[in-house]
Short mmCIF file of C-alpha atoms in Angstrom, two decimals:
data_model
loop_
_atom_site.label_atom_id
_atom_site.label_comp_id
_atom_site.label_asym_id
_atom_site.label_seq_id
_atom_site.Cartn_x
_atom_site.Cartn_y
_atom_site.Cartn_z
CA MET A 1 11.47 1.01 16.47
CA ASN A 2 10.11 3.61 18.89
CA ASP A 3 12.10 6.70 18.03
CA LEU A 4 14.78 8.14 15.76
CA LYS A 5 17.55 10.59 16.54
CA GLN A 6 16.49 13.89 15.03
CA GLY A 7 18.03 17.32 14.65
CA ASN A 8 16.29 20.60 15.30
CA LYS A 9 15.59 21.06 11.56
CA LYS A 10 12.92 18.34 11.57
CA ALA A 11 9.60 20.16 11.20
CA LEU A 12 7.06 17.32 11.28
CA GLN A 13 5.96 15.92 14.63
CA VAL A 14 4.72 12.34 14.25
CA SER A 15 3.24 9.64 16.45
CA ILE A 16 2.52 6.11 15.16
CA VAL A 17 0.80 3.75 17.58
CA ASN A 18 -1.23 0.65 16.63
CA ASP A 19 -1.54 1.74 12.98
CA GLU A 20 -2.87 5.16 14.03
CA VAL A 21 -0.89 8.17 12.81
CA THR A 22 -1.01 11.66 14.29
CA PHE A 23 1.08 14.44 12.77
CA LYS A 24 1.55 18.16 13.32
CA CYS A 25 3.67 20.93 11.84
CA SER A 26 3.51 24.05 13.97
CA ALA A 27 5.52 26.13 11.51
CA ILE A 28 2.95 25.74 8.72
CA SER A 29 -0.46 25.15 10.27
CA GLY A 30 -0.31 26.56 13.76
CA ASP A 31 -1.23 23.93 16.32
CA LEU A 32 -3.33 21.85 13.89
CA LYS A 33 -3.02 18.15 14.62
CA ILE A 34 -4.24 15.56 12.09
CA THR A 35 -5.03 11.93 12.86
CA MET A 36 -5.31 9.17 10.27
CA LYS A 37 -6.29 5.60 11.03
CA LYS A 38 -8.19 2.54 9.84
CA LYS A 39 -11.88 3.34 10.04
CA GLY A 40 -15.37 2.70 8.70
CA PRO A 41 -17.07 -0.57 7.70
CA ASN A 42 -14.09 -1.57 5.55
CA ASN A 43 -11.46 -0.58 8.11
CA LEU A 44 -9.56 1.39 5.46
CA PHE A 45 -6.91 3.98 6.29
CA ASP A 46 -8.16 7.56 5.94
CA PHE A 47 -8.25 10.99 7.55
CA TYR A 48 -10.06 10.72 10.88
CA GLU A 49 -9.72 13.81 13.06
CA PHE A 50 -8.52 17.42 12.94
CA SER A 51 -7.85 19.12 16.26
CA LYS A 52 -6.06 21.99 17.98
CA ASP A 53 -4.77 22.36 21.50
CA ASP A 54 -8.14 23.81 22.51
CA GLY A 55 -10.26 20.98 21.12
CA ILE A 56 -11.51 18.94 18.16
CA LEU A 57 -12.29 20.85 14.95
CA LEU A 58 -13.66 17.95 12.90
CA THR A 59 -14.19 14.22 13.15
CA ASN A 60 -14.62 12.59 9.75
CA PRO A 61 -17.45 9.99 9.62
CA THR A 62 -16.98 9.24 5.92
CA ASP A 63 -14.23 8.92 3.29
CA TYR A 64 -11.73 11.38 1.85
CA LEU A 65 -10.15 8.55 -0.17
CA MET A 66 -13.23 7.72 -2.18
CA ALA A 67 -15.26 4.63 -2.98
CA ILE A 68 -15.70 3.31 -6.53
CA LYS A 69 -18.57 1.95 -8.61
CA LEU A 70 -17.45 -0.97 -10.77
CA ARG A 71 -18.63 -4.30 -12.13
CA VAL A 72 -16.84 -7.42 -13.29
CA GLU A 73 -17.29 -8.55 -16.87
CA ASN A 74 -17.41 -12.27 -16.09
CA ASP A 75 -18.66 -14.61 -13.37
CA ALA A 76 -20.76 -12.10 -11.45
CA ASP A 77 -21.56 -14.11 -8.32
CA GLY A 78 -22.64 -11.44 -5.83
CA ASP A 79 -25.83 -11.47 -3.80
CA ASN A 80 -27.25 -8.42 -5.58
CA ILE A 81 -25.57 -8.24 -8.97
CA ASN A 82 -27.71 -5.37 -10.28
CA SER A 83 -27.29 -3.12 -7.25
CA ARG A 84 -24.89 -0.58 -8.86
CA PHE A 85 -23.82 0.55 -5.38
CA PHE A 86 -20.41 2.00 -4.63
CA THR A 87 -17.91 -0.28 -2.91
CA GLY A 88 -14.76 0.43 -0.93
CA GLY A 89 -14.19 3.72 0.85
CA ASN A 90 -16.81 4.13 3.56
CA HIS A 91 -19.42 2.05 1.71
CA ASP A 92 -20.66 -1.24 3.10
CA TYR A 93 -22.87 -3.91 1.49
CA ASN A 94 -25.78 -2.28 -0.39
CA ASN A 95 -25.11 0.95 1.54
CA ARG A 96 -27.17 -0.44 4.42
CA MET A 97 -24.98 0.98 7.21
CA SER A 98 -24.82 -2.60 8.45
CA GLY A 99 -21.03 -2.63 8.64
CA THR A 100 -20.68 -5.54 6.19
CA LYS A 101 -17.44 -4.90 4.32
CA THR A 102 -17.00 -4.43 0.57
CA ALA A 103 -13.22 -4.03 0.77
CA THR A 104 -10.22 -4.95 2.92
CA ILE A 105 -6.90 -3.30 3.68
CA ASP A 106 -3.58 -5.00 3.00
CA ASN A 107 0.13 -4.20 3.27
CA LEU A 108 -0.17 -1.11 5.49
CA ARG A 109 3.31 0.18 6.20
CA PHE A 110 5.07 3.33 7.38
CA ARG A 111 8.45 4.86 6.50
CA VAL A 112 9.93 7.70 8.52
CA ASP A 113 12.65 9.55 6.58
CA GLY A 114 13.13 6.43 4.46
CA GLU A 115 13.26 3.91 7.31
CA GLU A 116 10.40 1.46 7.76
CA VAL A 117 8.86 1.54 11.24
CA SER A 118 5.92 -0.04 13.04
CA SER A 119 5.78 2.63 15.77
CA PHE A 120 7.35 6.04 16.20
CA ASN A 121 7.26 9.13 18.36
CA GLY A 122 9.36 12.11 17.38
CA CYS A 123 10.18 14.55 14.61
CA CYS A 124 11.07 13.93 10.99
CA ASP A 125 11.12 15.52 7.55
CA GLN A 126 8.77 13.08 5.88
CA LEU A 127 6.41 10.21 6.67
CA VAL A 128 5.31 7.84 3.90
CA VAL A 129 2.21 5.68 4.37
CA GLU A 130 1.45 2.94 1.85
CA PHE A 131 -1.40 0.44 1.70
CA ASP A 132 -3.65 -1.50 -0.64
CA ALA A 133 -7.44 -1.44 -0.65
CA LEU A 134 -8.78 -4.69 -2.12
CA VAL A 135 -12.25 -3.82 -3.38
CA ASN A 136 -15.28 -5.90 -4.42
CA ALA A 137 -17.23 -5.04 -7.54
CA TYR A 138 -20.91 -4.31 -6.91
CA ASN A 139 -21.79 -7.55 -8.70
CA THR A 140 -19.41 -9.63 -6.57
CA THR A 141 -20.34 -8.30 -3.11
CA LYS A 142 -21.84 -10.72 -0.59
CA GLU A 143 -24.16 -9.99 2.30
CA ASP A 144 -21.84 -11.94 4.62
CA GLY A 145 -18.79 -9.88 3.60
CA THR A 146 -17.07 -12.62 1.58
CA GLY A 147 -17.39 -10.93 -1.83
CA ARG A 148 -14.72 -11.31 -4.49
CA ASN A 149 -12.18 -8.51 -4.85
CA ALA A 150 -12.01 -7.12 -8.39
CA MET A 151 -9.78 -4.05 -7.94
CA LYS A 152 -6.59 -3.30 -6.02
CA ILE A 153 -6.15 0.38 -5.21
CA HIS A 154 -2.64 1.16 -4.02
CA TYR A 155 -2.22 4.36 -2.01
CA THR A 156 1.04 6.19 -1.39
CA LEU A 157 0.66 9.14 1.01
CA VAL A 158 3.72 11.34 1.49
CA ILE A 159 3.21 13.48 4.58
CA LYS A 160 5.44 16.55 4.71
CA SER A 161 5.45 19.78 6.68
CA GLU A 162 3.40 21.67 4.10
CA CYS A 163 1.06 19.05 2.60
CA VAL A 164 0.09 15.42 2.10
CA ASP A 165 0.97 14.30 -1.41
CA PHE A 166 -0.87 11.26 -2.73
CA GLU A 167 -0.47 8.82 -5.58
CA ILE A 168 -3.32 6.39 -6.19
CA ASP A 169 -2.84 3.44 -8.53
CA LEU A 170 -5.86 1.36 -9.59
CA GLU A 171 -5.14 -2.18 -10.82
CA ALA A 172 -7.82 -4.46 -12.25
CA LEU A 173 -7.62 -7.92 -10.69
CA GLU A 174 -9.81 -9.22 -13.53
CA ASP A 175 -11.68 -7.69 -16.45
CA VAL A 176 -13.80 -4.86 -15.01
CA VAL A 177 -15.77 -1.79 -16.01
CA ILE A 178 -15.52 1.31 -13.81
CA GLU A 179 -18.80 3.23 -13.91
CA ARG A 180 -17.99 6.06 -11.50
CA TYR A 181 -14.90 7.16 -9.62
CA ASN A 182 -14.41 10.42 -7.78
CA GLY A 183 -10.97 9.61 -6.40
CA VAL A 184 -10.50 12.16 -3.62
CA GLY A 185 -12.38 14.90 -1.81
CA PHE A 186 -13.31 16.01 1.69
CA TYR A 187 -16.08 16.28 4.25
CA LEU A 188 -16.32 19.71 5.88
CA PRO A 189 -19.66 20.72 7.46
CA ASP A 190 -20.67 24.39 7.67
CA SER A 191 -18.09 25.34 5.10
CA THR A 192 -17.94 27.34 1.91
CA ILE A 193 -16.17 25.92 -1.11
CA GLN A 194 -14.52 27.41 -4.15
CA PHE A 195 -13.17 25.89 -7.34
CA VAL A 196 -9.74 26.90 -8.62
CA GLY A 197 -9.88 27.15 -12.40
CA GLY A 198 -13.66 26.93 -12.58
CA LYS A 199 -16.81 28.71 -11.49
CA SER A 200 -15.85 31.79 -9.48
CA GLY A 201 -17.08 32.67 -6.03
CA LYS A 202 -17.64 30.89 -2.72
CA TYR A 203 -20.68 28.68 -2.10
CA PRO A 204 -22.09 26.73 0.85
CA ILE A 205 -20.87 23.17 0.46
CA THR A 206 -24.46 21.87 0.73
CA ASP A 207 -25.62 23.90 -2.31
CA MET A 208 -24.83 20.99 -4.67
CA VAL A 209 -22.77 23.34 -6.82
CA ASN A 210 -20.36 22.25 -9.56
CA SER A 211 -17.29 23.87 -11.08
CA GLU A 212 -18.88 24.40 -14.54
CA SER A 213 -15.48 23.61 -16.04
CA LEU A 214 -13.18 20.68 -16.81
CA SER A 215 -10.22 22.88 -15.91
CA THR A 216 -10.79 22.71 -12.15
CA THR A 217 -8.01 20.78 -10.44
CA GLU A 218 -8.32 22.21 -6.92
CA ILE A 219 -11.19 22.50 -4.44
CA ILE A 220 -10.91 24.70 -1.35
CA GLY A 221 -13.21 24.25 1.63
CA GLU A 222 -13.17 26.64 4.57
CA THR A 223 -14.90 27.20 7.90
CA ASP A 224 -14.06 29.82 10.48
CA ARG A 225 -11.57 27.37 12.01
CA LEU A 226 -10.31 25.03 9.30
CA GLN A 227 -9.31 25.17 5.64
CA ILE A 228 -8.85 22.10 3.43
CA ARG A 229 -7.39 22.25 -0.06
CA CYS A 230 -7.57 19.19 -2.32
CA ARG A 231 -5.63 19.35 -5.58
CA ILE A 232 -5.06 16.86 -8.39
CA GLU A 233 -2.40 16.83 -11.08
CA LYS A 234 -3.39 17.27 -14.73
CA GLU A 235 -2.24 13.77 -15.70
CA GLY A 236 -3.64 10.26 -15.60
CA LEU A 237 -7.23 10.34 -14.38
CA GLY A 238 -6.76 14.06 -13.74
CA MET A 239 -7.09 14.63 -17.49
CA PHE A 240 -10.85 13.92 -17.12
CA THR A 241 -10.94 12.05 -20.44
CA ASN A 242 -13.34 9.46 -18.97
CA ASN A 243 -15.72 12.08 -17.56
CA GLU A 244 -18.81 12.80 -19.64
CA PHE A 245 -20.00 15.73 -17.52
CA PRO A 246 -19.05 19.37 -18.32
CA TYR A 247 -17.46 19.84 -14.89
CA SER A 248 -14.63 18.24 -12.96
CA ALA A 249 -15.60 19.00 -9.34
CA PHE A 250 -18.80 19.34 -7.33
CA SER A 251 -20.37 19.31 -3.87
CA THR A 252 -23.30 17.48 -2.28
CA ARG A 253 -25.89 17.95 0.46
CA ASP A 254 -23.81 15.54 2.57
CA ASN A 255 -21.22 18.26 3.30
CA LYS A 256 -18.78 16.68 0.85
CA ALA A 257 -16.89 17.99 -2.16
CA TYR A 258 -15.07 15.83 -4.66
CA PHE A 259 -13.76 15.46 -8.19
CA MET A 260 -15.47 13.74 -11.10
CA LEU A 261 -12.79 11.54 -12.66
CA ILE A 262 -14.76 8.74 -14.30
CA SER A 263 -18.44 9.08 -15.16
CA ARG A 264 -18.71 6.92 -18.29
CA ASP A 265 -18.12 3.17 -18.52
CA THR A 266 -14.35 2.65 -18.56
CA ALA A 267 -13.11 -0.89 -19.19
CA LEU A 268 -9.89 -2.18 -17.67
CA ALA A 269 -8.55 -5.59 -18.64
CA LYS A 270 -6.98 -7.82 -15.99
CA ASP A 271 -3.69 -6.32 -14.75
CA GLU A 272 -4.38 -2.96 -16.45
CA HIS A 273 -3.73 0.20 -14.41
CA CYS A 274 -4.81 3.82 -14.18
CA TYR A 275 -3.64 6.43 -11.70
CA LEU A 276 -4.18 9.76 -9.96
CA ARG A 277 -1.73 12.16 -8.30
CA GLY A 278 -2.29 15.23 -6.18
CA SER A 279 -2.15 16.64 -2.65
CA TYR A 280 -4.07 17.78 0.39
CA SER A 281 -3.10 20.80 2.47
CA PHE A 282 -4.65 22.06 5.69
CA LYS A 283 -4.72 25.22 7.75
CA ALA A 284 -6.23 25.97 11.15
CA PHE A 285 -7.43 29.41 12.26
#
């Protein structure tokens, strides 16, 4: 399907070509255009580029949909079972930047106003993107990329004129322990960040600042040309009950800001689930 008949009320401009999605809503965000595609060593679907008619504002070299640190309880057969490295997201084997995968994508599909499509060019009210990330544990990863998947992370992204809502469902494929999970965040160089419901003020993103509160459910990053807001719902992993730190959000020297959802060992039995809901919103200047 290449196009749909649309009325003038449709606010979201969408292009889907070869599993690459570009969308724009002039009424909300000026001429900001956002591209999402499969990227990185694991070829997972994520935010890739933010641009305006006069040029590129940001190309994302890392992950907004975050990696995870987990181990299997039984039959650890990886090549470096004590590595404790993150897997999935933008993380390859042992974080070597070698490109050796620690996850794979499955079941990527698109629905435009409720109708499943493989390609599209036109306007709509809503685009839904769904996919699974099948993720190795750090003690099942293999140097040749054939590590055993221990977690299925199902993503539902609902792209509307005003925001991108997300629901992330984590399912244990066997008995596992999650050691660290940040869930979502953003990369925004040369920005200031602020925490909604936490430490007041604006800070350079590279200051390694934290929210000093477990009440923070929104992080705002802003440059002179782009604003990114990442918000999570106060339910599921957004309750921070598996976080042992006295803060729920923080930034790093790598120009990234994220949440702290799981920071203590959290066991999931085979077929057990946990989840996260929230949204991204964007504004160009």
